[in-house]
PDB file of C-alpha atoms and ligand atoms in Angstrom:
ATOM      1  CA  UNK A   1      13.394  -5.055  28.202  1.00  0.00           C
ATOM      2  CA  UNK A   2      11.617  -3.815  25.296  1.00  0.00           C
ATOM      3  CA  UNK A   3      10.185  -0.273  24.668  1.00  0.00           C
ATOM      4  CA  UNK A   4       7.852  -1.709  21.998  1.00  0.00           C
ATOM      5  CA  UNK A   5       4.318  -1.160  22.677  1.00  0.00           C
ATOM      6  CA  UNK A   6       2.597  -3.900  21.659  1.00  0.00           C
ATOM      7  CA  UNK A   7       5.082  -6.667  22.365  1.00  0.00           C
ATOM      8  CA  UNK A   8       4.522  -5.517  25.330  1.00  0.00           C
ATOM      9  CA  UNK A   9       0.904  -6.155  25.094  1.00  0.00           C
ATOM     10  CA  UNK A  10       2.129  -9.468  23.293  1.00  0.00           C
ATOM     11  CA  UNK A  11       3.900 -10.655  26.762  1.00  0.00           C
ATOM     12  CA  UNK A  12       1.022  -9.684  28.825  1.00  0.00           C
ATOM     13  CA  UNK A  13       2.968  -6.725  30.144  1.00  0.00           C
ATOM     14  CA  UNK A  14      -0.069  -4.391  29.210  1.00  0.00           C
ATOM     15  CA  UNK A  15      -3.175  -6.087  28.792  1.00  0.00           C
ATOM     16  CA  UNK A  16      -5.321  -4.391  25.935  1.00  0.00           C
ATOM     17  CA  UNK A  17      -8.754  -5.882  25.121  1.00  0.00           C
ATOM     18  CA  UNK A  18      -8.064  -9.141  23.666  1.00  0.00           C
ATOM     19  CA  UNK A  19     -10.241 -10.205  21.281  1.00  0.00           C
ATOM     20  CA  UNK A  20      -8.312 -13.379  20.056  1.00  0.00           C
ATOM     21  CA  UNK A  21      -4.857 -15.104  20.936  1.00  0.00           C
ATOM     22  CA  UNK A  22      -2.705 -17.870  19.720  1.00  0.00           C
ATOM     23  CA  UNK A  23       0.560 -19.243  19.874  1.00  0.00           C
ATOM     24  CA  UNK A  24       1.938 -16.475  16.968  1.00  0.00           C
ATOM     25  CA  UNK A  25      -0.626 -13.951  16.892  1.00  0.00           C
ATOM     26  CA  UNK A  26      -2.653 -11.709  19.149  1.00  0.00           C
ATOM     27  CA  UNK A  27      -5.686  -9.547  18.073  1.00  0.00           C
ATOM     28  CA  UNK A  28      -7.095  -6.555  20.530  1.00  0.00           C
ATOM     29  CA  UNK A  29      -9.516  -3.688  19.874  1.00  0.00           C
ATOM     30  CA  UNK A  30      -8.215  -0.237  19.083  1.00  0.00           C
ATOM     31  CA  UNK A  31      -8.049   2.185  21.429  1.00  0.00           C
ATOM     32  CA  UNK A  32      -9.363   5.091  19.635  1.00  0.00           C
ATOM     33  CA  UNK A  33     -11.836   3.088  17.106  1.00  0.00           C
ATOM     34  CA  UNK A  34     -12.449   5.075  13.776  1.00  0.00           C
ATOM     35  CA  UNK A  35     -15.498   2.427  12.882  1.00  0.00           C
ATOM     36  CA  UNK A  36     -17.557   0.175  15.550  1.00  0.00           C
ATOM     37  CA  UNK A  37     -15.675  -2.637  14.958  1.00  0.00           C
ATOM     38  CA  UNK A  38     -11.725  -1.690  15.045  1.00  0.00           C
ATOM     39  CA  UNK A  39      -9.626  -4.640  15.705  1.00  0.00           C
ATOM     40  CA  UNK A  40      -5.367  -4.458  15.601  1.00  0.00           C
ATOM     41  CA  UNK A  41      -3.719  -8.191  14.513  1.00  0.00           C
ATOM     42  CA  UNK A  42      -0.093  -8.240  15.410  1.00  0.00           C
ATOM     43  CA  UNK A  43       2.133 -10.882  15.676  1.00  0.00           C
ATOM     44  CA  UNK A  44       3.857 -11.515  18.626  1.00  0.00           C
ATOM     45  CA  UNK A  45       7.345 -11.412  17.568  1.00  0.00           C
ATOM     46  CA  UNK A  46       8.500  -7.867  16.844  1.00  0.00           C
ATOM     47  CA  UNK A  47       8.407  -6.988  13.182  1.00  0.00           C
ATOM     48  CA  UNK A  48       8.672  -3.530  12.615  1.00  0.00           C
ATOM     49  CA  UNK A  49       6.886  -2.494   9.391  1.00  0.00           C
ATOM     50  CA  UNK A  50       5.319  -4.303   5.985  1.00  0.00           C
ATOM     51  CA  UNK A  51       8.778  -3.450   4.708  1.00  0.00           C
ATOM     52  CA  UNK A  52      10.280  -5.474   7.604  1.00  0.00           C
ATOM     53  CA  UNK A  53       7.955  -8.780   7.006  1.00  0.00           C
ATOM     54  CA  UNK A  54      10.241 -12.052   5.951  1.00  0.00           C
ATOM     55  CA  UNK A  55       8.829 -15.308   7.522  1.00  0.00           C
ATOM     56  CA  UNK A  56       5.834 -15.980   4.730  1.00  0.00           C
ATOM     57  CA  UNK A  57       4.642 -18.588   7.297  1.00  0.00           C
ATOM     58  CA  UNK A  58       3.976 -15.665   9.448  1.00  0.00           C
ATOM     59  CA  UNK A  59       2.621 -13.618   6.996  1.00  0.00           C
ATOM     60  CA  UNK A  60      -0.034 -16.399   5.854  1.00  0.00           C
ATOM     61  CA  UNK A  61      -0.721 -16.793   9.687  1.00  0.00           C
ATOM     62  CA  UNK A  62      -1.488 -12.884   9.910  1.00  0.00           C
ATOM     63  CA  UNK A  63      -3.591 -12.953   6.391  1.00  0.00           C
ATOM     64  CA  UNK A  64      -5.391 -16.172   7.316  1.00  0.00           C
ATOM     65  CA  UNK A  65      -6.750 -15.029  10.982  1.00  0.00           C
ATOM     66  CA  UNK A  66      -8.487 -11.832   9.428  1.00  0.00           C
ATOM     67  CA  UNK A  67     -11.526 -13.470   7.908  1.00  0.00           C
ATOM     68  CA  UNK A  68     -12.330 -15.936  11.495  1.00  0.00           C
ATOM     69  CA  UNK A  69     -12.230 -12.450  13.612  1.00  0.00           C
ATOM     70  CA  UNK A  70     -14.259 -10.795  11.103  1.00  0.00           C
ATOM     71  CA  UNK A  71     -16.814 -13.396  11.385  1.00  0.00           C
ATOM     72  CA  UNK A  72     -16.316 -13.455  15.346  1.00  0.00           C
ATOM     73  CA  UNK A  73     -16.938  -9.961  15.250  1.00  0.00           C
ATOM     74  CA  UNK A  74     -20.223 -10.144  12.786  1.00  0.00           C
ATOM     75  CA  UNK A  75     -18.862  -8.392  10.449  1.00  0.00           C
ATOM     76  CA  UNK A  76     -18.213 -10.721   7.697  1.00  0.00           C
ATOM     77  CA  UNK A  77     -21.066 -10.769   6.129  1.00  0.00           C
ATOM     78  CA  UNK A  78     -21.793  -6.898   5.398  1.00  0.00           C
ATOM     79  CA  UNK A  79     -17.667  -7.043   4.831  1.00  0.00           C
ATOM     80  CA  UNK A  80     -14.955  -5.135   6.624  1.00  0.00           C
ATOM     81  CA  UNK A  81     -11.579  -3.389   5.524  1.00  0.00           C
ATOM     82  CA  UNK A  82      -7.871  -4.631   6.668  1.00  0.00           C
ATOM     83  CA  UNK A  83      -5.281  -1.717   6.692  1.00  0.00           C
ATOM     84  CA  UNK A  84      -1.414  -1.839   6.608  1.00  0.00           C
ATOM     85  CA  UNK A  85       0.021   1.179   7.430  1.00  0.00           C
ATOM     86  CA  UNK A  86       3.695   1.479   6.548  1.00  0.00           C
ATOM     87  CA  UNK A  87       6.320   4.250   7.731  1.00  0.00           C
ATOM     88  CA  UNK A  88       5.439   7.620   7.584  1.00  0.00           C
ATOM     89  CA  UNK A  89       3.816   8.297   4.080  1.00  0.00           C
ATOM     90  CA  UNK A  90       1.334   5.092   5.229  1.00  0.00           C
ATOM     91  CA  UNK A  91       0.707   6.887   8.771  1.00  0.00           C
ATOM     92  CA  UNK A  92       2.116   4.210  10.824  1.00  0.00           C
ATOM     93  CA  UNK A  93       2.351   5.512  14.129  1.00  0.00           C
ATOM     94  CA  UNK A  94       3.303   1.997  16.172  1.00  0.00           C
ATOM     95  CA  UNK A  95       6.376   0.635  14.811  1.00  0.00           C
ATOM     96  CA  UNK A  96       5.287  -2.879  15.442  1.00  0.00           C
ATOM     97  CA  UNK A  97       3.392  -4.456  12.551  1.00  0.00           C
ATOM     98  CA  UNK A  98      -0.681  -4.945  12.728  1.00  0.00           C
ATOM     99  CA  UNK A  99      -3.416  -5.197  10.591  1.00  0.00           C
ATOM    100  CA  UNK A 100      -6.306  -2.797  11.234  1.00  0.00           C
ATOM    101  CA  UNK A 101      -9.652  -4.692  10.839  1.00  0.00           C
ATOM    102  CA  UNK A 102     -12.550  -2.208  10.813  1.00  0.00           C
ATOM    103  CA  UNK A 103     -16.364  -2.721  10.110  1.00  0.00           C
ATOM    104  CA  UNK A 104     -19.631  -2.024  11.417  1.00  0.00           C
ATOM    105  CA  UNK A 105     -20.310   1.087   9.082  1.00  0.00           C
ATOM    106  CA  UNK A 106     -19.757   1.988   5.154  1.00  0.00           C
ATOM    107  CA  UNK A 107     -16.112   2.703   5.135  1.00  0.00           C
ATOM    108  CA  UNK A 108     -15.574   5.259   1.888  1.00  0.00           C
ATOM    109  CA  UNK A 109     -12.499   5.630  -0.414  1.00  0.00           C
ATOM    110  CA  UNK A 110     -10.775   6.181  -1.118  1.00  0.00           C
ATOM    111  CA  UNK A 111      -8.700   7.379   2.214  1.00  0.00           C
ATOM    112  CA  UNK A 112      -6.979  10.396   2.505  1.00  0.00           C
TER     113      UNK A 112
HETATM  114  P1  5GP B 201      -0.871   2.957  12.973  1.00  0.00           P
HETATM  115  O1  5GP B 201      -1.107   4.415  12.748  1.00  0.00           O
HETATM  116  O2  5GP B 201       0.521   2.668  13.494  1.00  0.00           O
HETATM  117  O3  5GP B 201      -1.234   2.113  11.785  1.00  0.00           O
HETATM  118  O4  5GP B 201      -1.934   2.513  14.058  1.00  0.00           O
HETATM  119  C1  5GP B 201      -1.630   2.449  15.411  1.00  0.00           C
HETATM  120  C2  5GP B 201      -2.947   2.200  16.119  1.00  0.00           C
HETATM  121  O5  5GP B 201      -2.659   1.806  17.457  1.00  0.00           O
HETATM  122  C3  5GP B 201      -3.862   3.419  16.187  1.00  0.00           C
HETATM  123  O6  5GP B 201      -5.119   3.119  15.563  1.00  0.00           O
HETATM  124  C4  5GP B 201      -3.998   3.688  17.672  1.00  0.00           C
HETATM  125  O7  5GP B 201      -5.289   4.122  18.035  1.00  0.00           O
HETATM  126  C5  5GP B 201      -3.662   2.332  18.275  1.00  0.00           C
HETATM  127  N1  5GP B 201      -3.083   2.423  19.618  1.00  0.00           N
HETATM  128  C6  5GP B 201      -2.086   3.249  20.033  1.00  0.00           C
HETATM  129  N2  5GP B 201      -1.813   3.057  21.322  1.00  0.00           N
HETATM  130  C7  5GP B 201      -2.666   2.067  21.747  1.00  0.00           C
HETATM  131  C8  5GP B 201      -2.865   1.429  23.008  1.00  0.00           C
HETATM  132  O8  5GP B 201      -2.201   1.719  24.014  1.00  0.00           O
HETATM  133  N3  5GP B 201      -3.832   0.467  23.068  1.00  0.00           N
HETATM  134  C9  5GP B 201      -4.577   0.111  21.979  1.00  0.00           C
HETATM  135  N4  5GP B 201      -5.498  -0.841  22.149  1.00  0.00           N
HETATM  136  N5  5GP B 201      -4.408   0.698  20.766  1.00  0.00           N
HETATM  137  C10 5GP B 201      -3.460   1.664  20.659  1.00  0.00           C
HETATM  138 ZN1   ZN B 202       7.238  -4.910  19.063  1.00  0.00          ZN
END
């Protein structure tokens, strides 16, 4: 049984707020949004960090889903930002890779 958080979510065990779901990939809203529109893209099989990322298929899978939320989420058009964080100097706190999606407001940079 895995301690992982979000395969967890990605087996149903905890059921975030899904916000689109495939075969590979599931996208949720954050919990604690920093922007109106904060969306986490993980894919389903456990990879731990950017570092960690092999399967290209997977990443283009990942990289490809970003713009169709965006535009689900209305936010393509005034434009968005995607976030990796990586290990600790990145500020990855959930050692399961995602991509942060967040719009809805003038983001500024650059981040801290
Ligand atoms: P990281 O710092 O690893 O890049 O980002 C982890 C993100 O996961 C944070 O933005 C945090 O708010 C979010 N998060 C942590 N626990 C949960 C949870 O239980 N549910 C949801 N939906 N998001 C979570
Ligand atoms: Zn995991």
């Amino acid at each position: 049984m895995t301690e992982c958080l979000f395969c967890k979510m990605a087996s149903g065990e905890i059921k975030p707020d899904v916000v689109f779901e495939n075969e590979y990939l599931l996208a949720f809203r954050d919990i604690n949004p920093r922007a109106p529109v904060h969306i986490l893209i993980i894919p389903k099989q456990h990879v731990a960090t950017l570092n960690d990322l092999e399967d290209a298929t997977l990443a283009g899978k990942l990289l490809q889903i970003v713009p169709a939320i965006a535009k689900q989420q209305g936010i393509a058009p005034d434009g968005y930002r995607t976030v990796i964080n990586c290990n600790s100097n990145g500020g990855q706190e959930v050692y399961h890779l995602h991509i942060h999606l967040l719009g809805g407001r003038k983001l500024s940079w650059p981040p801290g």
